[in-house]
Amino acid sequence: MPIPLSEIPFVPLKELYAVCSQLRQKSFGSRVELCSIVNIKSGRCAMNCRFCAQSGHYNTGAPVYPMLDSETLKQETRRIWKQGVKRVGWVASGSAPTEQEFKQIIETAETLLAENNAGFLCSVSIGQLDETKLRQIKNAGFLRIHHNLETSERFYPSICTTQKWRDRYETVKRAKDLGLDVCSGGIFGLGETWQDRTYLALMLKELDIKSVPLNFIRPVAGTPLANQPPLMPEEALRITALFRIALPSAALRLCGGRPQTLGERQTELFAAGADSLMTGDYLTTTGCGVEQDMEMIRRQELMAD
């Protein structure tokens, strides 16, 4: 019998793992998908997300720089491909790109992919986009866009007041309606409830999202959530299990905050249902090295892809 989502916080981990491992194995076998990102524009974001180091509303000391020039962006992407990570995403701070920034992203992607390198551009994450820009992204060769819903509609005003949750939803819905794949998930440990987490999982199911990034807060000095207690490893693993049971065939991509939150219990994330990892560094913080992640995958008798 499937485990009801409302019982996931209370079910013994061993029982959760048995169910989630079976679901992961059924959809993905022994394959673990790796991806990595390039922070193509950092800091001075006009949004006031209470957890974010890149918000221009807070003094966090995070890196600040404009859009990378085309050659640097191509070099950074090739560097990741050479490490053995085929899927690369480009991420820019801000609620939406300027026309010039968007033009540069599209032109750089088209020329880079024409070189027939060993990898591809998995996604682009550049904020709210209209139908015209979404079509251009698809035509440029990106496999999908990335746009997190972050949390439930109820809780979202507690973490951001400069943008509505429905704006995020509409961008995701617009992309889906155009036939684009969408990578959309959330961040956890902000003070949300299990009901908020369940709402997000069910909304992603309703939208038929096939790639779901799960992030865990890493409190940043200078932000309003600087003193937020970090999630305990078991809670993070239960969150992973919640999304695996709610979304049995979606790729669950463990991303920001993974090494800091899970520590020595990272190997349990596969038992909890995760099938994908973001490897390398994150937007403004360090992550796990590619070789370190590949070795962890091998030790679990799984296969990095």
Coordinates of N, CA, C and O in Angstrom, one line a residue, residues 20 23-24 27-28 31-35 183-186 188 201 204 209-215 236-255 258 269-278:
C20 N 10.5 4.1 -1.2 CA 11.1 5.1 -2.1 C 12.2 4.5 -3.0 O 12.4 4.9 -4.2
L23 N 10.5 2.8 -5.9 CA 10.0 3.8 -6.8 C 11.1 4.3 -7.7 O 11.0 4.5 -8.9
R24 N 12.2 4.7 -7.1 CA 13.4 5.2 -7.8 C 13.9 4.2 -8.8 O 14.2 4.4 -10.0
S27 N 11.7 3.7 -12.0 CA 11.7 4.7 -13.0 C 13.1 5.0 -13.5 O 13.2 5.4 -14.7
F28 N 14.1 4.8 -12.7 CA 15.5 5.2 -13.2 C 16.5 4.1 -13.1 O 17.7 4.4 -13.5
R31 N 20.7 4.4 -12.6 CA 21.3 5.6 -13.1 C 21.1 6.8 -12.2 O 20.0 7.0 -11.7
V32 N 22.2 7.6 -12.0 CA 22.1 8.8 -11.3 C 22.5 9.9 -12.2 O 23.7 10.0 -12.7
E33 N 21.6 10.9 -12.5 CA 21.9 11.9 -13.4 C 22.7 13.1 -12.7 O 22.2 13.5 -11.6
L34 N 23.7 13.6 -13.3 CA 24.5 14.7 -12.8 C 24.3 15.9 -13.7 O 24.2 15.8 -14.9
C35 N 24.2 17.1 -13.0 CA 24.1 18.3 -13.7 C 24.9 19.3 -12.9 O 25.3 19.1 -11.8
C183 N 12.0 22.6 -15.3 CA 12.7 22.1 -14.1 C 12.2 23.1 -13.0 O 12.4 24.3 -13.0
S184 N 11.4 22.6 -12.0 CA 10.8 23.4 -11.0 C 10.6 22.7 -9.7 O 10.2 21.6 -9.7
G185 N 11.1 23.3 -8.6 CA 11.0 22.7 -7.3 C 10.9 23.8 -6.2 O 10.2 24.8 -6.4
G186 N 11.7 23.6 -5.2 CA 11.6 24.5 -4.1 C 12.8 24.5 -3.2 O 13.8 23.7 -3.4
F188 N 13.7 24.4 1.1 CA 13.1 23.9 2.4 C 13.9 24.3 3.6 O 15.1 24.5 3.5
A201 N 4.5 19.8 -3.6 CA 4.6 18.5 -4.3 C 3.4 18.2 -5.2 O 3.5 17.8 -6.4
L204 N 3.3 20.6 -8.3 CA 4.2 20.1 -9.3 C 3.7 18.9 -10.0 O 3.9 18.7 -11.3
I209 N 5.4 18.3 -13.9 CA 6.9 18.6 -13.9 C 7.7 17.4 -13.8 O 7.5 16.5 -12.9
K210 N 8.6 17.2 -14.7 CA 9.4 16.0 -14.7 C 10.8 16.1 -14.1 O 11.6 15.1 -14.0
S211 N 11.2 17.3 -13.8 CA 12.6 17.6 -13.2 C 12.3 18.5 -12.0 O 11.9 19.7 -12.2
V212 N 12.6 18.0 -10.8 CA 12.3 18.7 -9.6 C 13.5 18.9 -8.7 O 14.0 18.0 -8.0
P213 N 14.1 20.1 -8.6 CA 15.2 20.4 -7.8 C 14.7 20.6 -6.3 O 13.7 21.3 -6.1
L214 N 15.4 20.0 -5.4 CA 15.1 20.1 -4.0 C 16.3 20.8 -3.3 O 17.5 20.3 -3.4
N215 N 16.1 22.0 -2.8 CA 17.2 22.8 -2.1 C 16.9 22.9 -0.6 O 15.7 22.9 -0.2
A236 N 15.4 16.4 6.1 CA 15.7 16.6 4.7 C 15.4 15.3 3.9 O 14.9 15.3 2.8
L237 N 15.8 14.2 4.5 CA 15.6 12.9 3.8 C 14.1 12.6 3.7 O 13.6 12.0 2.7
R238 N 13.3 12.9 4.7 CA 11.9 12.7 4.7 C 11.2 13.6 3.6 O 10.3 13.3 3.0
I239 N 11.7 14.9 3.5 CA 11.2 15.7 2.4 C 11.5 15.1 1.1 O 10.6 15.1 0.2
T240 N 12.7 14.5 0.9 CA 13.0 13.8 -0.4 C 12.0 12.7 -0.6 O 11.5 12.5 -1.7
A241 N 11.7 11.9 0.4 CA 10.8 10.8 0.3 C 9.4 11.3 0.0 O 8.7 10.7 -0.8
L242 N 9.0 12.4 0.6 CA 7.7 13.0 0.3 C 7.5 13.3 -1.2 O 6.5 12.9 -1.9
F243 N 8.5 13.9 -1.8 CA 8.5 14.2 -3.2 C 8.6 13.0 -4.1 O 8.0 12.9 -5.2
R244 N 9.3 12.0 -3.7 CA 9.4 10.7 -4.5 C 8.0 10.0 -4.5 O 7.6 9.6 -5.5
I245 N 7.4 10.0 -3.4 CA 6.1 9.3 -3.3 C 5.0 10.1 -4.0 O 4.2 9.5 -4.7
A246 N 5.1 11.4 -3.9 CA 4.1 12.2 -4.6 C 4.3 12.3 -6.1 O 3.4 12.4 -6.9
L247 N 5.6 12.2 -6.5 CA 6.0 12.3 -7.9 C 6.9 11.1 -8.3 O 8.1 11.2 -8.5
P248 N 6.3 9.9 -8.4 CA 7.1 8.7 -8.6 C 7.9 8.6 -9.8 O 9.0 7.9 -9.8
S249 N 7.6 9.3 -10.9 CA 8.4 9.2 -12.1 C 9.2 10.5 -12.4 O 9.8 10.6 -13.5
A250 N 9.1 11.5 -11.6 CA 9.9 12.7 -11.8 C 11.3 12.6 -11.3 O 11.6 11.9 -10.3
A251 N 12.2 13.2 -12.0 CA 13.6 13.3 -11.6 C 13.7 14.2 -10.4 O 13.3 15.3 -10.4
L252 N 14.2 13.6 -9.2 CA 14.4 14.4 -8.0 C 15.9 14.8 -7.9 O 16.7 14.0 -7.7
R253 N 16.1 16.1 -8.1 CA 17.5 16.6 -8.2 C 17.9 17.3 -6.9 O 17.4 18.4 -6.6
L254 N 18.8 16.7 -6.1 CA 19.2 17.3 -4.9 C 20.3 18.3 -5.2 O 21.3 18.1 -5.8
C255 N 20.0 19.6 -4.7 CA 20.8 20.7 -5.1 C 21.3 21.5 -4.0 O 22.0 20.9 -3.1
R258 N 22.8 20.6 0.0 CA 22.9 19.1 0.2 C 24.0 18.7 1.1 O 23.8 18.0 2.1
L269 N 20.4 9.5 0.6 CA 19.4 10.3 -0.3 C 18.9 9.4 -1.4 O 17.8 9.6 -1.9
F270 N 19.7 8.4 -1.8 CA 19.2 7.5 -2.9 C 18.1 6.6 -2.4 O 17.2 6.3 -3.0
A271 N 18.3 6.1 -1.1 CA 17.3 5.3 -0.5 C 16.0 6.1 -0.3 O 14.9 5.6 -0.4
A272 N 16.2 7.4 -0.1 CA 15.0 8.3 0.1 C 14.3 8.6 -1.2 O 13.3 9.3 -1.2
G273 N 14.9 8.2 -2.3 CA 14.2 8.4 -3.6 C 14.9 9.3 -4.6 O 14.5 9.4 -5.7
A274 N 16.0 10.0 -4.2 CA 16.7 10.9 -5.2 C 17.4 10.1 -6.2 O 17.9 9.0 -6.0
D275 N 17.3 10.6 -7.5 CA 17.9 10.0 -8.6 C 18.9 10.9 -9.3 O 19.5 10.5 -10.3
S276 N 19.0 12.2 -8.9 CA 19.8 13.1 -9.6 C 20.5 14.0 -8.6 O 19.9 14.3 -7.5
L277 N 21.7 14.5 -9.0 CA 22.4 15.4 -8.1 C 22.9 16.6 -9.0 O 23.3 16.5 -10.1
M278 N 22.8 17.8 -8.3 CA 23.6 18.9 -8.9 C 25.0 18.8 -8.2 O 25.1 18.8 -7.0

